[in-house]
Each structure stands twice: as structure tokens, then as C-alpha cells.
GROMACS .gro file of C-alpha atoms in nm:
model
  250
    1MET     CA    1  -1.433   3.210   1.636
    2ASN     CA    2  -1.187   2.937   1.416
    3SER     CA    3  -1.403   2.665   1.335
    4SER     CA    4  -1.258   2.340   1.210
    5ASP     CA    5  -1.335   2.003   1.089
    6SER     CA    6  -1.031   1.857   1.243
    7ILE     CA    7  -0.933   1.764   1.615
    8VAL     CA    8  -0.520   1.679   1.677
    9ILE     CA    9  -0.531   1.449   2.029
   10ILE     CA   10  -0.155   1.499   2.186
   11PRO     CA   11  -0.152   1.307   2.487
   12THR     CA   12   0.098   1.425   2.751
   13TYR     CA   13   0.309   1.347   3.042
   14ASN     CA   14   0.632   1.622   3.148
   15GLU     CA   15   0.621   1.752   2.838
   16LYS     CA   16   0.693   2.132   2.928
   17GLU     CA   17   0.978   2.177   2.712
   18ASN     CA   18   0.742   2.106   2.388
   19ILE     CA   19   0.400   2.161   2.458
   20GLU     CA   20   0.390   2.525   2.346
   21LYS     CA   21   0.599   2.494   2.091
   22ILE     CA   22   0.431   2.207   1.933
   23ILE     CA   23   0.042   2.411   1.982
   24ARG     CA   24   0.195   2.716   1.813
   25ALA     CA   25   0.329   2.446   1.520
   26VAL     CA   26   0.044   2.299   1.456
   27PHE     CA   27  -0.167   2.633   1.481
   28GLY     CA   28   0.082   2.809   1.244
   29LEU     CA   29  -0.042   2.556   0.937
   30GLU     CA   30  -0.232   2.685   0.653
   31LYS     CA   31  -0.524   2.470   0.719
   32CYS     CA   32  -0.693   2.500   1.061
   33PHE     CA   33  -0.681   2.242   1.323
   34HIS     CA   34  -0.801   2.222   1.652
   35ILE     CA   35  -0.615   2.082   1.971
   36LEU     CA   36  -0.709   1.866   2.262
   37VAL     CA   37  -0.406   1.777   2.475
   38ILE     CA   38  -0.521   1.490   2.726
   39ASP     CA   39  -0.241   1.524   3.001
   40ASP     CA   40  -0.175   1.253   3.289
   41GLY     CA   41  -0.132   1.440   3.541
   42SER     CA   42   0.213   1.564   3.484
   43PRO     CA   43   0.388   1.686   3.790
   44ASP     CA   44   0.622   1.943   3.555
   45GLY     CA   45   0.319   2.204   3.487
   46THR     CA   46   0.253   2.089   3.133
   47ALA     CA   47  -0.107   2.118   3.184
   48GLN     CA   48  -0.072   2.483   3.335
   49ILE     CA   49   0.112   2.587   3.039
   50VAL     CA   50  -0.190   2.451   2.800
   51LYS     CA   51  -0.417   2.661   2.975
   52GLY     CA   52  -0.244   2.954   3.019
   53LEU     CA   53  -0.257   2.959   2.615
   54MET     CA   54  -0.627   2.859   2.639
   55ASP     CA   55  -0.688   3.157   2.859
   56GLY     CA   56  -0.539   3.373   2.640
   57GLU     CA   57  -0.508   3.378   2.228
   58PHE     CA   58  -0.648   3.033   2.137
   59ALA     CA   59  -0.939   2.981   2.347
   60ASP     CA   60  -1.120   2.854   2.085
   61ARG     CA   61  -0.925   2.601   1.914
   62LEU     CA   62  -0.734   2.462   2.230
   63PHE     CA   63  -0.837   2.216   2.487
   64ILE     CA   64  -0.732   1.991   2.777
   65VAL     CA   65  -0.875   1.684   2.937
   66GLU     CA   66  -0.669   1.636   3.258
   67ARG     CA   67  -0.620   1.318   3.432
   68SER     CA   68  -0.505   1.184   3.755
   69GLY     CA   69  -0.172   0.986   3.717
   70LYS     CA   70  -0.003   0.780   3.401
   71LEU     CA   71  -0.354   0.569   3.294
   72GLY     CA   72  -0.136   0.484   2.945
   73LEU     CA   73  -0.158   0.587   2.605
   74GLY     CA   74  -0.394   0.385   2.490
   75THR     CA   75  -0.657   0.507   2.779
   76ALA     CA   76  -0.533   0.873   2.662
   77TYR     CA   77  -0.630   0.808   2.285
   78ILE     CA   78  -0.982   0.644   2.389
   79THR     CA   79  -1.068   0.943   2.612
   80GLY     CA   80  -1.002   1.191   2.340
   81PHE     CA   81  -1.189   1.023   2.051
   82LYS     CA   82  -1.489   0.971   2.281
   83TRP     CA   83  -1.452   1.372   2.353
   84ALA     CA   84  -1.404   1.429   1.984
   85LEU     CA   85  -1.734   1.209   1.891
   86GLU     CA   86  -1.941   1.408   2.118
   87ARG     CA   87  -1.856   1.729   1.869
   88ASP     CA   88  -1.880   1.770   1.518
   89TYR     CA   89  -1.522   1.661   1.411
   90GLY     CA   90  -1.463   1.471   1.086
   91TYR     CA   91  -1.117   1.376   1.112
   92ILE     CA   92  -0.947   1.285   1.425
   93PHE     CA   93  -0.574   1.306   1.435
   94GLU     CA   94  -0.297   1.123   1.697
   95MET     CA   95   0.015   1.279   1.721
   96ASP     CA   96   0.324   1.299   1.949
   97ALA     CA   97   0.383   1.585   2.155
   98ASP     CA   98   0.745   1.598   2.115
   99PHE     CA   99   0.820   1.704   1.757
  100SER     CA  100   0.891   1.345   1.623
  101HIS     CA  101   0.595   1.360   1.437
  102ASP     CA  102   0.621   1.688   1.187
  103PRO     CA  103   0.317   1.946   1.263
  104ASN     CA  104   0.378   1.995   0.843
  105ASP     CA  105   0.279   1.647   0.762
  106LEU     CA  106  -0.059   1.689   0.923
  107PRO     CA  107  -0.217   1.837   0.595
  108ARG     CA  108  -0.109   1.537   0.387
  109LEU     CA  109  -0.276   1.297   0.627
  110TYR     CA  110  -0.635   1.490   0.585
  111SER     CA  111  -0.573   1.471   0.239
  112ALA     CA  112  -0.561   1.122   0.190
  113CYS     CA  113  -0.891   1.107   0.370
  114ALA     CA  114  -1.067   1.407   0.308
  115ASP     CA  115  -0.957   1.403  -0.083
  116GLU     CA  116  -0.885   1.076  -0.209
  117GLY     CA  117  -1.166   0.930   0.006
  118TYR     CA  118  -0.934   0.705   0.268
  119ASP     CA  119  -1.115   0.613   0.603
  120VAL     CA  120  -0.747   0.604   0.813
  121ALA     CA  121  -0.404   0.763   0.675
  122ILE     CA  122  -0.105   0.673   0.862
  123GLY     CA  123   0.200   0.861   0.909
  124SER     CA  124   0.435   0.568   0.807
  125ARG     CA  125   0.794   0.529   0.873
  126TYR     CA  126   0.803   0.223   0.676
  127ILE     CA  127   0.660   0.260   0.373
  128SER     CA  128   0.923   0.357   0.140
  129GLY     CA  129   1.266   0.234   0.335
  130VAL     CA  130   1.334   0.300   0.735
  131ASN     CA  131   1.287   0.682   0.764
  132VAL     CA  132   1.377   0.748   1.106
  133VAL     CA  133   1.627   0.955   1.260
  134ASN     CA  134   1.859   0.979   1.564
  135TRP     CA  135   1.663   0.671   1.738
  136PRO     CA  136   1.937   0.443   1.842
  137ILE     CA  137   1.993   0.126   1.598
  138GLY     CA  138   1.885  -0.132   1.825
  139ARG     CA  139   1.549   0.103   1.882
  140VAL     CA  140   1.517   0.114   1.481
  141LEU     CA  141   1.551  -0.280   1.458
  142MET     CA  142   1.299  -0.330   1.732
  143SER     CA  143   1.037  -0.125   1.587
  144TYR     CA  144   1.079  -0.226   1.216
  145PHE     CA  145   1.081  -0.601   1.294
  146ALA     CA  146   0.760  -0.542   1.529
  147SER     CA  147   0.572  -0.429   1.214
  148LYS     CA  148   0.712  -0.732   1.002
  149TYR     CA  149   0.635  -0.975   1.272
  150VAL     CA  150   0.258  -0.840   1.316
  151ARG     CA  151   0.234  -0.847   0.928
  152MET     CA  152   0.338  -1.256   0.945
  153VAL     CA  153   0.119  -1.329   1.223
  154THR     CA  154  -0.176  -1.187   1.128
  155GLY     CA  155  -0.152  -1.124   0.790
  156PHE     CA  156  -0.210  -0.760   0.798
  157LYS     CA  157  -0.053  -0.552   0.508
  158VAL     CA  158   0.040  -0.224   0.650
  159HIS     CA  159   0.421  -0.177   0.679
  160ASP     CA  160   0.404   0.064   0.978
  161THR     CA  161   0.177  -0.116   1.224
  162THR     CA  162   0.297   0.059   1.521
  163ALA     CA  163   0.298   0.422   1.386
  164GLY     CA  164   0.122   0.652   1.656
  165PHE     CA  165   0.074   0.937   1.383
  166LYS     CA  166  -0.248   0.862   1.218
  167CYS     CA  167  -0.608   1.050   1.084
  168TYR     CA  168  -0.914   0.865   1.127
  169LYS     CA  169  -1.284   0.937   0.950
  170ARG     CA  170  -1.510   1.001   1.197
  171ARG     CA  171  -1.694   0.721   1.099
  172VAL     CA  172  -1.413   0.483   1.198
  173LEU     CA  173  -1.378   0.581   1.550
  174LYS     CA  174  -1.818   0.557   1.569
  175THR     CA  175  -1.742   0.194   1.424
  176ILE     CA  176  -1.458   0.055   1.628
  177GLU     CA  177  -1.594  -0.039   1.984
  178LEU     CA  178  -1.379   0.180   2.171
  179ASP     CA  179  -1.466  -0.012   2.520
  180LYS     CA  180  -1.340  -0.321   2.362
  181ILE     CA  181  -0.970  -0.183   2.260
  182ARG     CA  182  -0.754  -0.377   2.540
  183PHE     CA  183  -0.406  -0.265   2.478
  184LYS     CA  184  -0.255   0.072   2.607
  185GLY     CA  185   0.122   0.125   2.467
  186TYR     CA  186   0.269  -0.010   2.099
  187GLY     CA  187  -0.028  -0.300   2.135
  188PHE     CA  188  -0.311  -0.010   2.134
  189GLN     CA  189  -0.161   0.158   1.794
  190ILE     CA  190  -0.121  -0.231   1.651
  191GLU     CA  191  -0.538  -0.325   1.776
  192MET     CA  192  -0.660  -0.007   1.613
  193LYS     CA  193  -0.531  -0.050   1.270
  194TYR     CA  194  -0.604  -0.403   1.247
  195THR     CA  195  -0.975  -0.378   1.426
  196ALA     CA  196  -0.993  -0.045   1.139
  197TYR     CA  197  -0.835  -0.319   0.869
  198LYS     CA  198  -1.079  -0.638   0.975
  199ILE     CA  199  -1.390  -0.425   0.987
  200GLY     CA  200  -1.323  -0.304   0.618
  201PHE     CA  201  -1.211   0.015   0.611
  202LYS     CA  202  -0.957   0.176   0.355
  203ILE     CA  203  -0.637   0.232   0.502
  204LYS     CA  204  -0.362   0.430   0.342
  205GLU     CA  205   0.050   0.449   0.455
  206VAL     CA  206   0.165   0.792   0.348
  207PRO     CA  207   0.575   0.844   0.424
  208VAL     CA  208   0.698   1.064   0.677
  209ILE     CA  209   1.045   1.102   0.875
  210PHE     CA  210   0.995   1.021   1.212
  211VAL     CA  211   1.269   1.199   1.425
  212ASN     CA  212   1.395   1.154   1.802
  213ARG     CA  213   1.291   1.417   2.064
  214ARG     CA  214   1.564   1.667   2.105
  215GLU     CA  215   1.379   1.787   2.439
  216GLY     CA  216   1.190   1.600   2.721
  217VAL     CA  217   1.239   1.234   2.796
  218SER     CA  218   1.115   0.898   2.632
  219LYS     CA  219   0.830   0.731   2.795
  220MET     CA  220   0.900   0.417   2.619
  221SER     CA  221   0.975   0.085   2.828
  222GLY     CA  222   1.010  -0.230   2.767
  223GLY     CA  223   0.671  -0.345   2.837
  224ILE     CA  224   0.493  -0.168   2.605
  225PHE     CA  225   0.740  -0.362   2.368
  226SER     CA  226   0.634  -0.721   2.504
  227GLU     CA  227   0.235  -0.607   2.556
  228ALA     CA  228   0.256  -0.568   2.148
  229PHE     CA  229   0.481  -0.875   2.106
  230PHE     CA  230   0.220  -1.115   2.272
  231GLY     CA  231  -0.075  -0.918   2.191
  232VAL     CA  232  -0.060  -0.976   1.830
  233MET     CA  233  -0.117  -1.337   1.888
  234ARG     CA  234  -0.455  -1.248   2.030
  235LEU     CA  235  -0.563  -1.037   1.787
  236ARG     CA  236  -0.474  -1.334   1.497
  237TRP     CA  237  -0.717  -1.510   1.757
  238ASP     CA  238  -0.942  -1.259   1.736
  239GLY     CA  239  -0.930  -1.213   1.339
  240TRP     CA  240  -1.061  -1.568   1.352
  241THR     CA  241  -1.310  -1.596   1.585
  242ARG     CA  242  -1.440  -1.248   1.638
  243LYS     CA  243  -1.750  -1.085   1.466
  244TYR     CA  244  -1.683  -0.747   1.402
  245PRO     CA  245  -1.942  -0.445   1.379
  246ALA     CA  246  -2.041  -0.305   1.056
  247ILE     CA  247  -1.962  -0.015   0.922
  248LYS     CA  248  -2.163   0.287   1.046
  249ASP     CA  249  -2.228   0.635   0.856
  250GLU     CA  250  -2.056   0.915   0.951
   0.00000   0.00000   0.00000
């Protein structure tokens, strides 16, 4: 059996062009990772592809949770976090299915937490300039200045506040009150990082290159950005008024 201390959570909706490729890329790494796919009822057969791989060569490393309908990125990750915490994983990752996040960067995020002692490692597009490939310039600017806006409003020093490529130590997700996380899109990514920061966890940004998807269709929408824009003001208010939980042991 291929045991691992690490689980990579990959939310999917209509990712049939990418899902087998990304699974094989992760499993091709020297370090052993497990994968949990959270599929929101993809009508294109994404879940069937995953289950076929589970029934074959990856039975002991690949898992799936199927949900009915598009319930949001944030709730998909919360579902995955709870699943992982019910098992013995010490390091829990977020990653997209479309190769915008390079699987070869997973060991670097892992090392930041496992070897360097950080609690959260963020695959950062903006810690060393703007490392984004094949995005329309308007989307690059929107993402970049969204992170600038978050830093200005909250005082949070992370450069890439909306990044979705991350590694959490187990104790971070045990400590954060997951059922109190409110946002579902970009706002979810900001809220998780900001909450970890306010609790007192050590965060490191690891520079990565973000590459726009080559296959499949983006799920991004204007509503996601608007949730992040207005949600940041609520987070700033929480930072002044909320009592954050004490750090729990791993």
C-alpha cells in the first residue's frame, strides 16, 4: 500500500480533459501524495474517469467525494478538509485540476511546512513580480490589484491573497472553525489565509508560475470578484472584533 502523510484536494466541475492527466502528474512525483477529488456533479463524466482510475491502478491513493450540483469552491474545500481531518493526513493541499498549478511545485510547498516549520505554504504568483502566463491582461491586473486591495484594507502582508495553491499543516485546519467560513470563491481563499494569520500561524509564500488553463473552460465569474471585494471589509471588521480560537495541537 502507498501510504502518505499528504493529501491533495482537487475540486472539479467538467474537467474531463484534464483530470486523468493531473492525477497521473501528481502520482508521478518522487514523493508520494494521495488525491481527493471533490466533484460537483460534472455532467461531462469527470467523476466516472476518476472512479475508473480508483478501480484500477490507483485504488489505494485516489479518492472521490461526489456532490449534487455546483455548490461552490469554498464548500468543496471545506468538505475535503473535513474528510482529510477524519483520516491521518498531516499536510493538506489545495490545487486546481487544469494545470494552472504545476504539480512539480507540490514538494516545494510540502518542504516549506514539513522541513522549514511553516504552518501554511502559499504558491504565490506575486511574491517575486507577476508570474502569470497566458492570462488576459485585464484578468492579471484584476487579480494583482485585488491582492493589493486586501493588503491595504486588512494590513495582511501576504502578496498573493487570492492564491488557490496551498499546503496546510493539519493543526491549521483543526484550529480554524471551518463551519464559520462564509465565502465561496476568491473570498474563501482570502478568508482562510487571513483567519490563519489572525490566529497566529506562520505563513510562507513560495514563488510559483501560474499558467492559464489550456483545456476545458474557466469557472471564474464577476460575482466571485465582487464577493472578494466586499468581503474584505467584513474581514477587517472581524479582525477588530472577533475572538479567534487558540491554536490546537496536531
